[in-house]
Coordinates of C-alpha atoms and ligand atoms in Angstrom, one line a residue:
X149 CA 26.7 17.7 9.7
X150 CA 25.5 18.4 6.2
X151 CA 26.3 22.0 5.3
X152 CA 23.6 24.5 5.0
X153 CA 25.1 25.4 1.6
X154 CA 24.7 21.9 0.3
X155 CA 21.1 21.8 1.4
X156 CA 20.3 25.1 -0.2
X157 CA 22.0 23.9 -3.4
X158 CA 19.8 20.8 -3.4
X159 CA 16.7 22.9 -2.9
X160 CA 17.6 24.9 -5.9
X161 CA 17.7 21.8 -8.1
X162 CA 21.4 21.0 -8.4
X163 CA 22.6 17.4 -8.6
X164 CA 23.6 15.9 -5.2
X165 CA 27.0 14.2 -5.6
X166 CA 28.6 13.2 -2.4
X167 CA 26.8 14.3 0.7
X168 CA 29.6 13.5 3.1
X169 CA 29.0 14.3 6.8
X170 CA 31.1 13.9 9.8
X171 CA 30.2 10.8 11.8
X172 CA 28.2 9.3 9.0
X173 CA 29.7 6.4 7.1
X174 CA 29.2 6.7 3.4
X175 CA 28.1 3.2 2.5
X176 CA 25.7 2.3 -0.2
X177 CA 22.5 0.7 1.0
X178 CA 22.0 -3.0 0.2
X179 CA 18.5 -4.1 -0.5
X180 CA 17.4 -6.8 1.8
X181 CA 14.0 -8.2 2.4
X182 CA 14.3 -9.9 5.7
X183 CA 10.9 -8.6 6.6
X184 CA 9.5 -11.1 9.0
X185 CA 10.6 -14.5 10.2
X186 CA 8.2 -16.3 7.9
X187 CA 9.2 -14.2 4.9
X188 CA 12.9 -14.7 5.6
X189 CA 12.4 -18.4 5.7
X190 CA 10.4 -18.3 2.5
X191 CA 12.9 -16.1 0.6
X192 CA 15.9 -18.1 1.6
X193 CA 14.2 -21.4 1.0
X194 CA 13.5 -20.2 -2.6
X195 CA 17.0 -19.2 -3.2
X196 CA 18.9 -22.1 -1.4
X197 CA 18.7 -25.4 -3.3
X198 CA 19.9 -27.3 -0.2
X199 CA 16.6 -26.5 1.4
X200 CA 14.5 -28.1 -1.3
X201 CA 13.0 -31.5 -0.8
X202 CA 15.5 -34.4 -1.6
X203 CA 15.3 -35.5 -5.2
X204 CA 14.9 -39.2 -6.1
X205 CA 17.3 -39.7 -9.1
X206 CA 15.3 -42.6 -10.5
X207 CA 12.3 -40.3 -11.0
X208 CA 12.2 -38.2 -14.1
X209 CA 10.7 -34.7 -13.8
X210 CA 7.5 -34.3 -15.7
X211 CA 8.0 -32.5 -19.0
X212 CA 6.5 -29.1 -18.7
X213 CA 3.5 -28.4 -21.0
X214 CA 3.8 -25.8 -23.7
X215 CA 2.9 -22.1 -23.1
X216 CA 0.4 -22.3 -26.0
X217 CA -1.8 -24.9 -24.2
X218 CA -2.4 -22.7 -21.2
X219 CA -6.2 -22.1 -21.1
X220 CA -7.0 -18.8 -22.8
X221 CA -9.8 -16.3 -22.2
X222 CA -11.5 -15.4 -25.6
X223 CA -9.9 -12.3 -27.1
X224 CA -10.5 -9.9 -29.9
X225 CA -8.2 -7.5 -31.7
X226 CA -7.8 -4.1 -29.9
X227 CA -10.3 -4.8 -27.1
X228 CA -8.6 -8.0 -26.0
X229 CA -10.6 -10.1 -23.5
X230 CA -12.9 -7.2 -22.6
X231 CA -16.0 -8.9 -23.9
X232 CA -15.3 -11.9 -21.6
X233 CA -14.8 -9.5 -18.7
X234 CA -18.1 -7.8 -19.4
X235 CA -19.7 -11.2 -19.6
X236 CA -18.3 -12.2 -16.2
X237 CA -18.9 -8.8 -14.6
X238 CA -21.6 -7.1 -16.6
X239 CA -22.1 -4.2 -14.2
X240 CA -19.5 -1.5 -13.9
X241 CA -16.8 -3.7 -15.6
X242 CA -14.1 -1.0 -15.5
X243 CA -14.2 -0.9 -11.8
X244 CA -14.5 -4.7 -11.2
X245 CA -11.4 -6.0 -13.1
X246 CA -10.1 -7.7 -10.0
X247 CA -13.4 -9.5 -9.5
X248 CA -13.6 -10.3 -13.2
X249 CA -10.2 -11.9 -12.9
X250 CA -11.3 -14.0 -9.9
X251 CA -14.2 -15.2 -12.0
X252 CA -11.9 -15.9 -14.9
X253 CA -9.8 -18.1 -12.8
X254 CA -12.9 -19.9 -11.5
X255 CA -14.0 -20.6 -15.0
X256 CA -10.7 -21.4 -16.8
X257 CA -8.6 -22.6 -13.9
X258 CA -5.9 -21.1 -11.7
X259 CA -3.6 -20.2 -14.7
X260 CA -5.1 -18.5 -17.7
X261 CA -3.9 -16.3 -20.6
X262 CA -5.6 -13.0 -20.9
X263 CA -5.4 -10.0 -23.2
X264 CA -6.1 -6.5 -21.9
X265 CA -6.9 -3.6 -24.1
X266 CA -4.2 -1.4 -22.5
X267 CA -1.4 -4.0 -23.1
X268 CA 0.4 -4.9 -26.3
X269 CA 0.9 -8.6 -25.4
X270 CA -0.9 -11.4 -23.7
X271 CA -0.5 -11.8 -19.9
X272 CA -0.7 -14.9 -17.8
X273 CA -3.0 -14.7 -14.7
X274 CA -2.2 -17.0 -11.8
X275 CA -4.6 -17.5 -8.9
X276 CA -2.9 -20.2 -6.8
X277 CA -0.3 -19.8 -4.0
X278 CA 2.1 -22.4 -5.4
X279 CA 2.1 -20.7 -8.8
X280 CA 2.5 -17.2 -7.2
X281 CA 5.6 -18.7 -5.5
X282 CA 6.9 -20.0 -8.8
X283 CA 6.5 -16.6 -10.4
X284 CA 8.2 -14.8 -7.5
X285 CA 11.1 -17.2 -7.4
X286 CA 11.7 -16.2 -11.1
X287 CA 11.5 -12.4 -10.4
X288 CA 15.3 -12.0 -10.2
X289 CA 17.2 -9.5 -8.0
X290 CA 15.8 -6.4 -9.7
X291 CA 12.1 -7.4 -10.2
X292 CA 10.2 -5.7 -12.9
X293 CA 6.6 -4.6 -12.4
X294 CA 4.3 -3.2 -15.1
X295 CA 4.0 0.5 -14.8
X296 CA 0.9 2.6 -15.5
X297 CA 1.2 4.0 -19.0
X298 CA -0.4 7.3 -18.2
X299 CA 1.9 7.9 -15.3
X300 CA 5.0 7.0 -17.5
X301 CA 3.7 9.3 -20.3
X302 CA 3.1 12.2 -17.9
X303 CA 6.4 12.0 -16.1
X304 CA 8.4 11.8 -19.3
X305 CA 6.5 14.8 -20.6
X306 CA 7.4 16.7 -17.4
X307 CA 11.0 15.4 -17.4
X308 CA 10.5 13.9 -13.9
X309 CA 12.0 10.4 -13.2
X310 CA 9.5 7.6 -13.3
X311 CA 10.1 7.0 -9.6
X312 CA 10.2 4.2 -7.2
X313 CA 6.8 2.8 -8.0
X314 CA 7.0 2.8 -11.7
X315 CA 10.7 2.7 -12.6
X316 CA 12.3 -0.6 -13.6
X317 CA 15.9 -1.9 -13.9
X318 CA 19.0 -0.2 -12.6
X319 CA 17.2 3.2 -12.2
X320 CA 14.7 1.6 -9.8
X321 CA 17.5 -0.1 -7.9
X322 CA 19.3 3.2 -7.4
X323 CA 16.2 4.8 -6.0
X324 CA 15.2 1.9 -3.9
X325 CA 18.8 1.6 -2.4
X326 CA 18.6 5.2 -1.4
X327 CA 15.3 5.0 0.4
X328 CA 15.4 1.4 1.8
X329 CA 17.3 1.9 5.0
X330 CA 15.7 5.1 6.1
X331 CA 12.2 3.6 5.9
X332 CA 12.0 -0.1 5.6
X333 CA 13.7 -1.9 8.5
X334 CA 11.2 -2.0 11.4
X335 CA 13.8 -0.4 13.8
X336 CA 14.0 2.6 11.5
X337 CA 10.3 2.8 10.6
X338 CA 9.5 2.8 14.3
X339 CA 11.6 5.9 14.9
X340 CA 8.9 7.9 13.3
X341 CA 6.4 6.7 15.9
X342 CA 6.7 9.7 18.3
X343 CA 6.4 12.2 15.4
X344 CA 2.9 11.1 14.5
X345 CA 1.6 10.9 18.1
X346 CA 0.2 14.5 18.2
X347 CA -1.7 14.0 14.9
X348 CA -3.1 10.7 16.1
X349 CA -4.2 12.2 19.4
X350 CA -5.7 15.1 17.5
X351 CA -7.7 12.9 15.1
X352 CA -9.5 11.3 18.0
X353 CA -10.8 14.8 19.0
X354 CA -11.9 15.3 15.5
X355 CA -13.9 12.1 15.6
X356 CA -15.5 13.0 18.9
X357 CA -16.3 16.5 17.7
X358 CA -17.8 15.0 14.6
X359 CA -20.0 12.6 16.5
X360 CA -21.2 15.4 18.7
X361 CA -22.0 17.6 15.7
X362 CA -23.8 14.6 14.0
X363 CA -26.2 14.5 17.0
X364 CA -27.1 12.3 20.0
X365 CA -27.8 9.2 18.0
X366 CA -24.4 9.3 16.3
X367 CA -22.8 9.9 19.7
X368 CA -24.6 6.9 21.2
X369 CA -23.2 4.8 18.4
X370 CA -26.6 4.2 16.9
X371 CA -26.1 6.0 13.6
X372 CA -23.5 5.5 10.8
X373 CA -20.7 8.0 10.9
X374 CA -18.7 8.9 7.7
X375 CA -15.0 8.4 8.4
X376 CA -13.5 8.5 5.0
X377 CA -12.4 12.1 4.9
X378 CA -11.2 12.1 8.5
X379 CA -9.2 9.0 8.0
X380 CA -7.7 10.4 4.8
X381 CA -6.8 13.7 6.5
X382 CA -5.1 11.8 9.3
X383 CA -3.2 9.5 6.9
X384 CA -2.0 12.5 4.9
X385 CA -0.9 14.3 8.1
X386 CA 1.0 11.2 9.3
X387 CA 2.7 10.6 5.9
X388 CA 3.7 14.3 5.5
X389 CA 5.1 14.3 9.1
X390 CA 7.1 11.1 8.4
X391 CA 8.3 11.9 4.9
X392 CA 8.8 15.6 5.0
X393 CA 9.0 16.3 8.7
X394 CA 6.1 18.8 8.5
X395 CA 2.8 19.2 10.2
X396 CA 0.4 20.2 7.5
X397 CA -2.7 21.2 9.5
X398 CA -5.0 18.7 7.7
X399 CA -6.8 18.0 11.0
X400 CA -7.2 21.5 12.2
X401 CA -10.7 22.9 12.7
X402 CA -10.0 25.0 9.6
X403 CA -7.9 22.5 7.7
X404 CA -5.1 23.8 5.6
X405 CA -6.6 24.2 2.0
X406 CA -3.4 22.7 0.6
X407 CA -4.2 19.5 2.5
X408 CA -7.7 19.3 1.3
X409 CA -6.5 19.9 -2.3
X410 CA -4.0 17.1 -1.9
X411 CA -6.7 14.7 -0.7
X412 CA -9.0 15.6 -3.6
X413 CA -6.1 15.3 -6.1
X414 CA -5.1 11.8 -4.8
X415 CA -8.7 10.7 -4.9
X416 CA -9.2 12.0 -8.4
X417 CA -6.0 10.4 -9.6
X418 CA -7.0 7.0 -8.1
X419 CA -10.6 6.9 -9.4
X420 CA -9.8 8.0 -12.9
X421 CA -6.9 5.6 -13.4
X422 CA -9.1 2.5 -14.1
X423 CA -11.5 4.1 -16.6
X424 CA -8.6 5.9 -18.4
X425 CA -6.6 2.7 -18.8
X426 CA -9.5 1.1 -20.5
X427 CA -9.4 3.8 -23.2
X428 CA -7.3 3.5 -26.3
X429 CA -4.0 5.3 -25.9
X430 CA -4.7 8.1 -28.4
X431 CA -7.8 9.1 -26.4
X432 CA -6.0 9.7 -23.1
X433 CA -2.9 11.1 -24.7
X434 CA -4.9 13.8 -26.4
X435 CA -7.1 14.2 -23.3
X436 CA -10.2 13.6 -25.3
X437 CA -12.5 12.7 -22.4
X438 CA -13.2 14.5 -19.1
X439 CA -11.8 11.5 -17.2
X440 CA -8.5 11.7 -19.0
X441 CA -8.3 15.5 -18.4
X442 CA -9.1 15.0 -14.7
X443 CA -6.5 12.3 -14.5
X444 CA -3.6 14.4 -15.8
X445 CA -4.8 17.4 -13.9
X446 CA -4.7 15.5 -10.7
X447 CA -1.2 14.3 -11.4
X448 CA -0.1 17.8 -12.0
X449 CA -1.7 19.0 -8.8
X450 CA -0.1 16.2 -6.7
X451 CA 3.3 17.0 -8.2
X452 CA 3.0 20.8 -7.6
X453 CA 1.7 20.4 -4.1
X454 CA 4.5 17.9 -3.1
X455 CA 7.1 20.2 -4.8
X456 CA 5.9 23.1 -2.7
X457 CA 6.0 21.1 0.5
X458 CA 9.4 19.7 -0.3
X459 CA 10.8 23.2 -0.9
X460 CA 9.6 24.2 2.6
X461 CA 11.3 21.1 4.1
X462 CA 14.6 21.7 2.3
X463 CA 14.7 25.4 3.2
X464 CA 14.0 24.4 6.8
X465 CA 16.8 21.8 6.8
X466 CA 19.1 24.3 5.2
X467 CA 18.5 26.6 8.1
X468 CA 18.6 23.9 10.8
X469 CA 20.5 20.8 9.7
X470 CA 19.9 19.3 13.2
X471 CA 16.3 18.5 12.0
X472 CA 17.8 16.0 9.5
X473 CA 17.2 13.2 11.9
X474 CA 13.5 13.7 12.3
X475 CA 12.1 13.0 8.8
X476 CA 12.6 10.5 6.1
X477 CA 13.8 13.1 3.7
X478 CA 16.4 14.3 6.2
X479 CA 17.5 10.7 6.7
X480 CA 17.9 10.2 3.0
X481 CA 19.9 13.3 2.6
X482 CA 22.2 12.3 5.5
X483 CA 23.4 9.3 3.5
X484 CA 25.8 9.1 0.7
X485 CA 23.6 9.5 -2.3
X486 CA 23.6 10.7 -5.9
X487 CA 19.9 11.6 -5.9
X488 CA 19.0 14.7 -7.8
X489 CA 16.4 17.2 -6.8
X490 CA 14.1 15.6 -9.4
X491 CA 14.7 12.1 -7.9
X492 CA 13.8 13.5 -4.5
X493 CA 10.6 15.0 -5.9
X494 CA 9.5 11.8 -7.6
X495 CA 10.3 9.8 -4.5
X496 CA 8.3 12.1 -2.3
X497 CA 5.4 12.1 -4.7
X498 CA 5.4 8.3 -4.8
X499 CA 5.6 7.8 -1.1
X500 CA 2.8 10.3 -0.5
X501 CA 0.7 8.8 -3.3
X502 CA 1.3 5.2 -2.3
X503 CA 1.0 5.9 1.4
X504 CA -2.1 8.0 2.0
X505 CA -5.0 6.1 0.5
X506 CA -3.6 2.6 1.1
X507 CA -3.3 3.1 4.9
X508 CA -6.5 5.0 5.2
X509 CA -8.6 2.4 3.3
X510 CA -7.0 -0.5 5.2
X511 CA -7.9 1.2 8.5
X512 CA -11.4 1.9 7.4
X513 CA -11.9 -1.8 6.7
X514 CA -10.2 -2.8 9.9
X515 CA -12.5 -0.6 11.9
X516 CA -15.5 -2.1 10.2
X517 CA -14.3 -5.6 11.0
X518 CA -13.6 -4.7 14.7
X519 CA -17.2 -3.4 14.9
X520 CA -18.6 -6.6 13.5
X521 CA -16.4 -8.8 15.7
X522 CA -16.8 -7.4 19.2
X523 CA -14.9 -10.2 20.9
X524 CA -11.9 -9.5 18.7
X525 CA -12.2 -5.8 19.6
X526 CA -12.4 -6.5 23.3
X527 CA -9.3 -8.8 23.2
X528 CA -7.4 -6.2 21.2
X529 CA -8.4 -3.4 23.6
X530 CA -7.2 -5.5 26.5
X531 CA -3.9 -6.0 24.9
X532 CA -3.6 -2.3 24.3
X533 CA -4.4 -1.6 27.9
X534 CA -1.9 -4.1 29.1
X535 CA 0.9 -2.6 27.0
X536 CA 0.2 1.1 26.8
X537 CA -2.2 1.6 29.7
X538 CA -5.8 2.7 29.9
X539 CA -5.2 6.4 29.9
X540 CA -6.2 7.5 26.4
X541 CA -3.6 10.3 26.6
X542 CA -0.7 8.0 27.3
X543 CA 1.5 8.1 24.2
X544 CA 2.6 5.1 22.2
X545 CA 6.3 4.9 21.8
X546 CA 8.7 2.7 19.7
X547 CA 9.4 0.4 22.7
X548 CA 5.7 -0.6 22.8
X549 CA 5.5 -1.7 19.2
X550 CA 7.5 -4.9 19.5
X551 CA 5.3 -6.1 22.4
X552 CA 2.0 -6.3 20.4
X553 CA 1.2 -9.8 19.4
X554 CA -2.6 -9.9 19.0
X555 CA -2.6 -6.5 17.3
X556 CA -0.1 -7.8 14.7
X557 CA -2.5 -10.7 14.1
X558 CA -5.4 -8.3 13.7
X559 CA -3.5 -6.3 11.1
X560 CA -2.4 -9.5 9.3
X561 CA -5.9 -10.8 9.1
X562 CA -7.5 -7.5 8.1
X563 CA -5.0 -7.0 5.3
X564 CA -5.6 -10.6 4.2
X565 CA -9.3 -10.0 4.0
X566 CA -9.0 -6.7 2.3
X567 CA -6.1 -6.3 -0.1
X568 CA -6.0 -2.6 -1.2
X569 CA -3.8 -3.8 -3.9
X570 CA -5.7 -6.9 -5.1
X571 CA -3.6 -7.7 -8.1
X572 CA 0.2 -7.5 -8.5
X573 CA 2.4 -7.9 -11.6
X574 CA 5.8 -9.2 -12.5
X575 CA 7.8 -9.8 -15.6
X576 CA 9.6 -13.1 -15.5
X577 CA 13.4 -12.5 -15.2
X578 CA 14.1 -16.0 -16.6
X579 CA 12.3 -18.9 -18.2
X580 CA 10.2 -20.6 -15.6
X581 CA 7.8 -23.5 -15.0
X582 CA 4.6 -22.2 -13.5
X583 CA 1.7 -24.6 -12.8
X584 CA 3.5 -27.2 -15.0
X585 CA 3.7 -24.9 -18.0
X586 CA 6.9 -23.6 -19.5
X587 CA 6.7 -19.8 -19.6
X588 CA 9.3 -17.8 -21.4
X589 CA 11.4 -15.1 -19.8
X590 CA 9.9 -11.6 -20.1
X591 CA 6.3 -12.8 -19.9
X592 CA 4.1 -10.5 -18.0
X593 CA 2.4 -12.3 -15.1
X594 CA -0.6 -11.1 -13.2
X595 CA -0.8 -12.3 -9.6
X596 CA -4.4 -12.6 -8.4
X597 CA -3.3 -12.1 -4.8
X598 CA -6.8 -11.2 -3.5
X599 CA -8.3 -14.3 -5.0
X600 CA -5.6 -16.5 -3.4
X601 CA -6.0 -14.8 0.0
X602 CA -9.7 -15.6 0.0
X603 CA -9.3 -19.2 -1.2
X604 CA -10.6 -21.9 1.1
X605 CA -7.7 -24.0 -0.1
X606 CA -5.4 -21.9 2.1
X607 CA -7.7 -20.4 4.8
X608 CA -10.5 -22.3 6.6
X609 CA -13.6 -20.2 6.5
X610 CA -11.8 -17.4 4.6
X611 CA -14.6 -14.8 4.9
X612 CA -14.4 -15.0 8.7
X613 CA -12.3 -12.4 10.5
X614 CA -10.2 -14.7 12.7
X615 CA -6.9 -13.1 13.8
X616 CA -6.0 -16.2 15.9
X617 CA -5.5 -18.2 12.7
X618 CA -2.1 -16.4 12.4
X619 CA -0.9 -18.3 15.4
X620 CA -0.7 -21.4 13.2
X621 CA 2.7 -22.2 11.8
X622 CA 1.5 -23.9 8.6
X623 CA -0.1 -21.1 6.6
X624 CA 1.2 -21.1 3.0
X625 CA 3.8 -18.4 2.9
X626 CA 2.6 -17.1 -0.5
X627 CA -1.2 -17.2 0.3
X628 CA -1.5 -13.7 1.7
X629 CA 0.8 -11.1 0.2
X630 CA -1.0 -7.8 0.9
X631 CA 2.3 -5.9 0.8
X632 CA 3.8 -7.9 -2.1
X633 CA 7.0 -9.8 -1.8
X634 CA 10.8 -9.8 -2.3
X635 CA 13.1 -6.9 -3.2
X636 CA 10.1 -4.9 -4.6
X637 CA 7.9 -5.5 -1.5
X638 CA 6.1 -2.3 -0.3
X639 CA 8.8 -0.1 1.0
X640 CA 6.3 1.7 3.3
X641 CA 5.1 -1.5 4.9
X642 CA 6.7 -1.0 8.3
X643 CA 5.7 2.6 8.4
X644 CA 2.2 1.8 7.5
X645 CA 1.9 -0.9 10.1
X646 CA 3.3 1.4 12.7
X647 CA 0.8 4.1 11.7
X648 CA -2.1 1.8 11.8
X649 CA -1.0 0.5 15.2
X650 CA -0.8 4.1 16.5
X651 CA -4.3 4.8 15.2
X652 CA -5.9 1.7 16.7
X653 CA -4.1 2.2 20.0
X654 CA -5.5 5.7 20.3
X655 CA -8.9 4.8 18.9
X656 CA -9.7 1.8 21.1
X657 CA -8.8 3.7 24.3
X658 CA -11.3 6.5 23.3
X659 CA -14.1 4.7 21.5
X660 CA -16.0 1.6 21.2
X661 CA -16.6 0.6 17.6
X662 CA -20.2 -0.5 17.4
X663 CA -21.5 -3.2 15.1
X664 CA -22.3 -2.0 11.6
X665 CA -23.1 -3.9 8.4
X666 CA -20.3 -5.2 6.2
X667 CA -19.7 -3.1 3.1
X668 CA -22.0 -4.1 0.3
X669 CA -19.8 -3.6 -2.6
X670 CA -16.1 -3.0 -3.5
X671 CA -14.7 -1.3 -6.6
X672 CA -11.2 -1.4 -7.9
X673 CA -9.5 1.7 -9.2
X674 CA -5.8 0.9 -8.9
X675 CA -6.8 0.5 -5.2
X676 CA -9.6 -1.5 -3.8
X677 CA -12.2 0.5 -1.9
X678 CA -15.8 0.3 -0.9
X679 CA -18.3 1.4 -3.5
X680 CA -20.0 3.6 -0.9
X681 CA -19.0 5.0 2.5
X682 CA -17.6 2.4 4.9
X683 CA -20.3 1.5 7.5
X684 CA -19.0 2.6 10.9
X685 CA -20.5 3.5 14.2
X686 CA -18.6 4.7 17.3
X687 CA -19.4 5.4 20.9
X688 CA -17.0 7.3 23.2
X689 CA -15.9 5.0 26.0
X690 CA -16.9 6.2 29.4
X691 CA -14.5 6.2 32.3
X692 CA -16.0 3.0 33.7
X693 CA -15.6 0.9 30.6
X694 CA -12.1 2.3 30.0
X695 CA -11.0 0.5 33.2
X696 CA -11.5 -2.9 31.7
X697 CA -13.1 -5.1 29.1
X698 CA -16.2 -3.7 27.3
X699 CA -19.1 -5.3 25.7
X700 CA -21.5 -3.9 23.2
Ligands
LIG1803 C1 -1.9 -0.8 4.2 C2 -1.0 -0.1 3.6 C3 -0.3 -0.5 2.3 C4 -0.4 -1.6 1.5 C5 -1.4 -2.7 1.7 C6 0.6 -1.5 0.5 C7 0.7 -2.4 -0.5 C8 1.7 -2.4 -1.5 C9 2.0 -3.4 -2.5 C10 1.2 -4.6 -2.7 C11 3.0 -3.0 -3.2 C12 3.6 -3.7 -4.4 C13 4.7 -4.6 -3.9 C14 5.3 -5.6 -4.8 O1 5.2 -5.4 -6.0 O2 5.7 -6.7 -4.4 C15 3.4 -1.7 -2.7 C16 4.5 -0.9 -3.2 C17 4.9 0.3 -2.7 N1 4.4 0.9 -1.6 FE1 2.9 0.2 -0.4 N2 1.3 -0.4 0.7 C18 0.8 0.3 1.8 C19 1.3 1.4 2.4 C20 2.4 2.2 1.9 C21 2.9 3.3 2.5 C22 2.4 3.9 3.9 C23 3.9 3.8 1.7 C24 4.8 5.0 1.9 C25 5.1 5.6 3.0 C26 4.0 2.9 0.6 C27 4.9 3.0 -0.4 C28 5.0 2.1 -1.5 C29 6.0 2.2 -2.5 C30 6.9 3.4 -2.7 C31 5.9 1.1 -3.3 C32 6.8 0.7 -4.5 C33 8.0 0.0 -4.0 C34 8.9 -0.5 -5.1 O3 8.4 -0.8 -6.2 O4 10.1 -0.5 -4.9 N3 3.0 1.9 0.7 N4 2.6 -1.3 -1.6

């Protein structure tokens, strides 16, 4: 067991050298991305030339076209292609960059050169699954993503490592290696399932109480019910339980003020990022606008709050090392690692920051879709009844998770239709041919993953919510990448899927989601979200309907 002394040393900020424990083999963690069968095939097919189509030696390969003839969006000094963005998305351009990019690809073609005010060099936007594949095949073993300049600036100023999300190169690999095994493989992600059971049961009571307070029409499912804050509180509670092994009290009748402050800070950080990044650097560096001040203030609060929570966990683990098994942080500390206290802090901040809003927003959207597609909802509920039982208090456990088939399709389809991260980035690790153009190593590529996932080229009737489409075997493997791809794929993917499964399993045994309109508008502030509250209506299921299929 890890000694209490070592743990208390960690909590005081010393460097962890070799955390050797009896019974635990001290192996470094290899990064593998065997995420799902289809991804495994894709990844190996990319790497293994023997799997490529046979080449006819008499045919000469077409000569790639030069980089400079790639269509180019008009650009001006300092402001880059901003004028063109405004032309394409005149209203609220700063929060519609993803949509402007979609329109840019429709106007100039699926590969286009763009200049952004916040970037020193031109970037290449691709909005085609084959081209996305070509880019990702050239990402190399340590893929590099663009980081957010304000985040980098802030962390350097505070002497905190850039962290898992924003670090690049060997420093990223070191962090990713340390966290990969405790969180990424489904088998390990699923071990956190029982831990979030109580919070998930509790949030159902919060919803029912909320409906009752809102009045008889809300309780009858006839009135819209605001779920944003409740879903965020649950998501925060679940992530904190998983990452730090702590119940925060975000769902209590009198929620822990710390939890509410965290939610507010995460929200402020997310909504200010887009507008701040459109400002020239000297403006945000000197905090010359209220958005810039709010942005840095939010980062500070997230860091302080996570630091406080982490201290509690480390003290607790120092007192009772048996608790190491229960949380992600404990699991990380059980391995042979050279992570410092600052590394742990930046990792915990990143996991919280990347894990709260993403999961909550995806769930809000999934609930809206299930309300609008009652047949899908009924089929899903029946699968849940068959696997977990009709008793709404029966707990989900890890053994149930592998049995869901339709629920997996529902989540695949919901995340295809609503990519909370609608654009991804990569720097090419080598010279590559993308869309027939020769693109030099180091070029920054923007992957318009949302545009691709909504393209009729890859999905018949793409705006229809059709989970059954995922039974087909011929879906382009790079057409829907809501969690990214390769060694840099979302490290929280399996945890997030497990969390969303738990939420839906509890929700659909307690409530019927009633039809409500589709969200009118979406905005993009680092994450994609609805411009207003997500339209949702719920009705508690009565005992009769809980016995079998329901209809609206
Ligand atoms: C529906 C929920 C989620 C979605 C759609 C999502 C999506 C993504 C995407 C697209 C990326 C970039 C991947 C790439 O570049 O290839 C990413 C990275 C990341 N996500 Fe998630 N995510 C979700 C939930 C979570 C959760 C719950 C956590 C933590 C518990 C998390 C932690 C991270 C981290 C740390 C990274 C950076 C990984 C790295 O660069 O090595 N995410 N996520």
